[in-house]
XYZ file of C-alpha atoms in Angstrom:
265
model
C 52.136 29.109 86.267
C 49.587 29.683 88.973
C 48.851 26.278 90.416
C 46.529 24.977 93.346
C 45.993 21.417 92.741
C 48.635 18.998 91.788
C 46.817 15.790 90.861
C 49.410 12.279 89.985
C 47.613 8.772 88.818
C 50.362 6.588 90.710
C 50.754 3.360 88.703
C 53.357 3.983 85.620
C 53.830 8.012 86.353
C 54.124 8.357 89.990
C 55.235 4.869 91.104
C 58.139 3.232 89.397
C 58.811 0.111 88.410
C 59.374 -1.106 91.483
C 56.242 0.277 92.299
C 58.371 2.536 94.816
C 59.542 6.082 95.224
C 61.472 8.494 96.030
C 60.560 9.508 99.619
C 62.626 12.369 100.909
C 61.853 13.526 97.722
C 58.645 13.436 97.645
C 58.847 14.876 101.266
C 60.460 18.094 100.690
C 58.256 18.179 97.692
C 55.385 17.996 100.405
C 56.968 20.666 102.431
C 57.097 22.998 99.534
C 53.889 22.345 98.664
C 51.898 23.201 101.841
C 54.058 26.057 102.405
C 52.523 27.501 99.324
C 49.335 26.070 100.145
C 49.538 23.228 96.928
C 46.901 20.918 97.831
C 48.314 17.155 96.419
C 46.261 14.127 95.162
C 46.656 10.532 94.108
C 44.263 9.432 91.711
C 44.388 5.605 90.895
C 42.608 2.257 90.135
C 44.329 1.524 93.533
C 42.326 0.616 96.725
C 42.342 3.856 99.061
C 44.148 1.954 101.737
C 46.133 0.737 99.298
C 48.080 3.980 98.807
C 47.987 4.480 102.362
C 50.082 1.836 103.172
C 52.096 2.310 100.384
C 52.566 6.155 100.659
C 52.494 5.463 105.128
C 53.186 9.106 106.840
C 53.372 10.529 103.644
C 49.550 10.229 102.936
C 49.195 12.987 105.860
C 46.990 15.592 104.552
C 46.877 13.594 100.846
C 43.308 13.035 98.769
C 43.379 9.876 97.933
C 40.951 9.372 95.063
C 40.683 5.546 95.255
C 39.457 2.241 93.739
C 39.419 3.584 89.772
C 37.335 7.407 91.525
C 35.049 5.838 92.892
C 35.797 6.997 96.753
C 37.249 10.195 97.997
C 39.538 9.571 101.271
C 41.565 11.834 103.547
C 43.176 11.662 106.382
C 41.502 8.069 106.943
C 37.935 10.041 106.705
C 35.573 8.505 103.670
C 34.604 11.924 101.633
C 32.528 10.856 98.995
C 31.361 7.064 97.465
C 30.068 5.881 94.136
C 28.843 2.623 93.821
C 26.809 -0.397 91.167
C 24.262 -2.124 92.477
C 24.923 -5.459 92.911
C 22.073 -6.854 90.389
C 23.927 -4.909 87.252
C 27.697 -6.071 88.833
C 26.810 -9.522 89.305
C 25.282 -9.577 85.509
C 28.772 -7.823 84.401
C 31.019 -10.305 86.088
C 28.577 -13.111 84.523
C 29.183 -11.430 81.554
C 32.728 -10.925 81.355
C 32.718 -14.985 82.893
C 31.281 -16.176 79.770
C 33.292 -13.967 77.460
C 36.627 -15.316 78.563
C 37.060 -17.317 82.283
C 40.695 -17.331 81.925
C 40.300 -13.145 82.963
C 41.361 -12.529 86.653
C 37.861 -9.977 87.747
C 38.173 -7.723 90.750
C 35.070 -7.231 91.973
C 35.379 -4.305 94.562
C 33.049 -3.641 97.733
C 33.464 -0.879 99.901
C 34.736 -3.204 102.466
C 36.973 -5.522 100.591
C 38.138 -6.598 96.842
C 36.681 -9.890 96.496
C 38.735 -12.388 94.013
C 37.896 -16.262 93.167
C 39.507 -18.631 95.490
C 41.251 -20.318 92.318
C 43.335 -18.017 90.392
C 47.218 -18.694 89.880
C 49.198 -17.143 92.614
C 50.640 -14.941 90.138
C 48.039 -13.292 89.437
C 47.017 -13.163 93.588
C 50.121 -11.034 93.025
C 48.579 -8.694 90.509
C 46.204 -8.358 93.011
C 47.525 -7.448 96.363
C 49.581 -4.570 94.324
C 47.123 -3.133 93.942
C 44.470 -4.057 96.575
C 45.205 -3.896 100.730
C 42.017 -5.696 102.147
C 41.080 -9.013 99.447
C 39.252 -11.896 100.148
C 39.053 -15.291 98.061
C 35.976 -16.367 97.771
C 34.110 -19.410 95.450
C 31.999 -17.773 93.213
C 31.107 -14.111 93.010
C 27.373 -15.042 93.288
C 28.561 -14.727 97.116
C 28.695 -11.458 97.161
C 25.130 -9.522 98.621
C 26.520 -5.711 98.268
C 26.663 -3.117 96.081
C 30.224 -2.540 94.184
C 32.073 -0.102 94.195
C 34.037 -1.207 90.727
C 34.561 -4.305 88.868
C 38.445 -4.480 87.282
C 39.950 -7.036 84.901
C 42.845 -7.883 84.582
C 44.159 -9.954 81.518
C 47.592 -11.609 80.943
C 47.111 -12.003 77.725
C 46.660 -8.662 76.888
C 43.331 -8.781 75.385
C 41.225 -5.812 77.407
C 40.679 -3.726 74.420
C 38.474 -6.216 72.670
C 36.738 -7.270 76.093
C 36.037 -3.844 76.684
C 34.609 -3.338 72.922
C 32.559 -6.734 73.631
C 30.961 -5.478 76.494
C 30.578 -2.112 75.759
C 26.695 -2.666 75.125
C 26.382 -1.861 79.169
C 27.700 1.873 78.564
C 24.029 2.983 79.053
C 24.551 2.146 82.453
C 28.242 2.218 84.012
C 31.578 3.655 82.624
C 34.009 1.477 81.572
C 37.428 2.513 80.004
C 40.637 -0.233 79.528
C 42.821 2.147 81.229
C 45.807 -0.320 79.107
C 46.129 -3.562 77.559
C 45.625 -5.638 80.457
C 43.620 -3.282 82.456
C 39.442 -2.518 82.541
C 38.322 -0.572 84.617
C 34.096 -0.759 85.126
C 32.605 2.285 87.537
C 29.144 3.772 88.144
C 27.856 5.844 84.859
C 29.379 9.082 84.651
C 32.166 7.761 87.235
C 35.883 8.537 86.293
C 39.039 9.883 87.400
C 38.193 13.660 85.596
C 34.852 13.853 87.501
C 35.721 13.028 90.843
C 38.438 15.527 90.632
C 35.748 18.060 89.278
C 34.234 17.100 93.290
C 37.747 18.014 94.729
C 37.697 21.131 93.270
C 34.222 22.408 94.052
C 35.221 21.238 97.969
C 38.369 23.222 97.397
C 37.115 26.402 95.112
C 39.673 25.447 93.312
C 39.147 25.882 89.734
C 40.457 23.365 86.667
C 42.871 26.611 85.216
C 44.509 26.361 88.686
C 45.097 22.338 88.440
C 48.033 20.151 87.004
C 47.412 16.322 85.973
C 49.913 13.901 85.534
C 49.302 10.531 83.777
C 50.132 7.284 81.605
C 47.490 5.722 80.883
C 44.471 5.904 78.436
C 41.647 6.041 81.439
C 43.764 9.483 81.980
C 42.257 11.058 79.387
C 39.699 11.501 81.342
C 41.833 13.291 84.250
C 43.215 15.509 81.837
C 39.716 17.355 81.282
C 40.070 18.621 84.934
C 43.312 19.995 84.278
C 44.693 22.998 82.108
C 48.510 21.532 83.064
C 48.027 18.028 81.342
C 51.611 16.100 82.355
C 51.836 13.006 80.086
C 55.126 10.689 81.167
C 57.618 9.852 78.161
C 56.480 6.545 79.291
C 52.572 7.536 78.727
C 50.549 5.936 75.668
C 50.897 8.031 72.490
C 47.160 8.414 72.559
C 47.045 10.073 75.996
C 50.340 12.353 74.421
C 48.589 13.672 72.125
C 46.200 15.268 75.021
C 49.285 16.619 76.940
C 51.130 20.195 76.832
C 54.099 18.936 78.553
C 56.489 14.835 78.914
C 57.553 14.644 81.878
C 61.075 12.798 81.889
C 59.751 8.483 82.874
C 58.268 7.548 85.575
C 61.411 5.423 86.405
C 63.564 8.634 87.359
C 61.443 10.421 89.983
C 59.152 12.698 86.841
C 56.888 13.715 88.509
C 58.133 14.826 91.703
C 61.181 16.324 89.078
C 58.860 18.021 86.973
C 56.973 19.995 89.497
C 59.796 21.453 91.114
C 61.151 22.803 88.214
C 57.963 24.137 87.179
C 57.086 25.792 90.886
C 60.757 26.722 90.981
C 61.437 24.543 94.364
């Protein structure tokens, strides 16, 4: 395998059920990757700053594709940002609220993730699990800037249905239900695969030299940017069909162990 770029999703893939990972194992892996000039990318719905907080010093010299592929950050510097115009974003938010006001909407801008102050303490835990910079507001109409993305968390697990009900926006934005409990809405044509293509262009690395790890339905787009496609054992069946390798469970450091095996570390 001639690998020059490693890309991994985080939740359900790199991170275990406690949103943690084998830090010593990853540090050793990163040293081995660096020695072979192989670049490493986190590609996630989490806010870039949240990734930096979780990974700590190990985020150094690591590309972070955060906020559902709307931003690329490297060593604290933003390399790319994609936004949804404010008017369109508010229209989408109001449509979702009209369909089911019990869902938690997370309206992400370049500075902060906004949520309504009326959400429950339980939902606040979900929000802070993925977002470092959070503000609570009374009404989304208070937001005057453009949006990076709009995310929906539905504790009832109806996100597939909601995504279908708002698909008439598909000519204006990209909509994906990554699983039953989450929807991400980004600028038209912006997804994990297209943003990985941007990094490949920056680094002059080909998809044939790329390996990608994932578990969710939004990782189908990620797999389009890589020759080597690794689905976790806990992945959705639809993603496993697109994979050419199945890795051990995310709770057993599947990404780290698979890379050590494939790259003979």
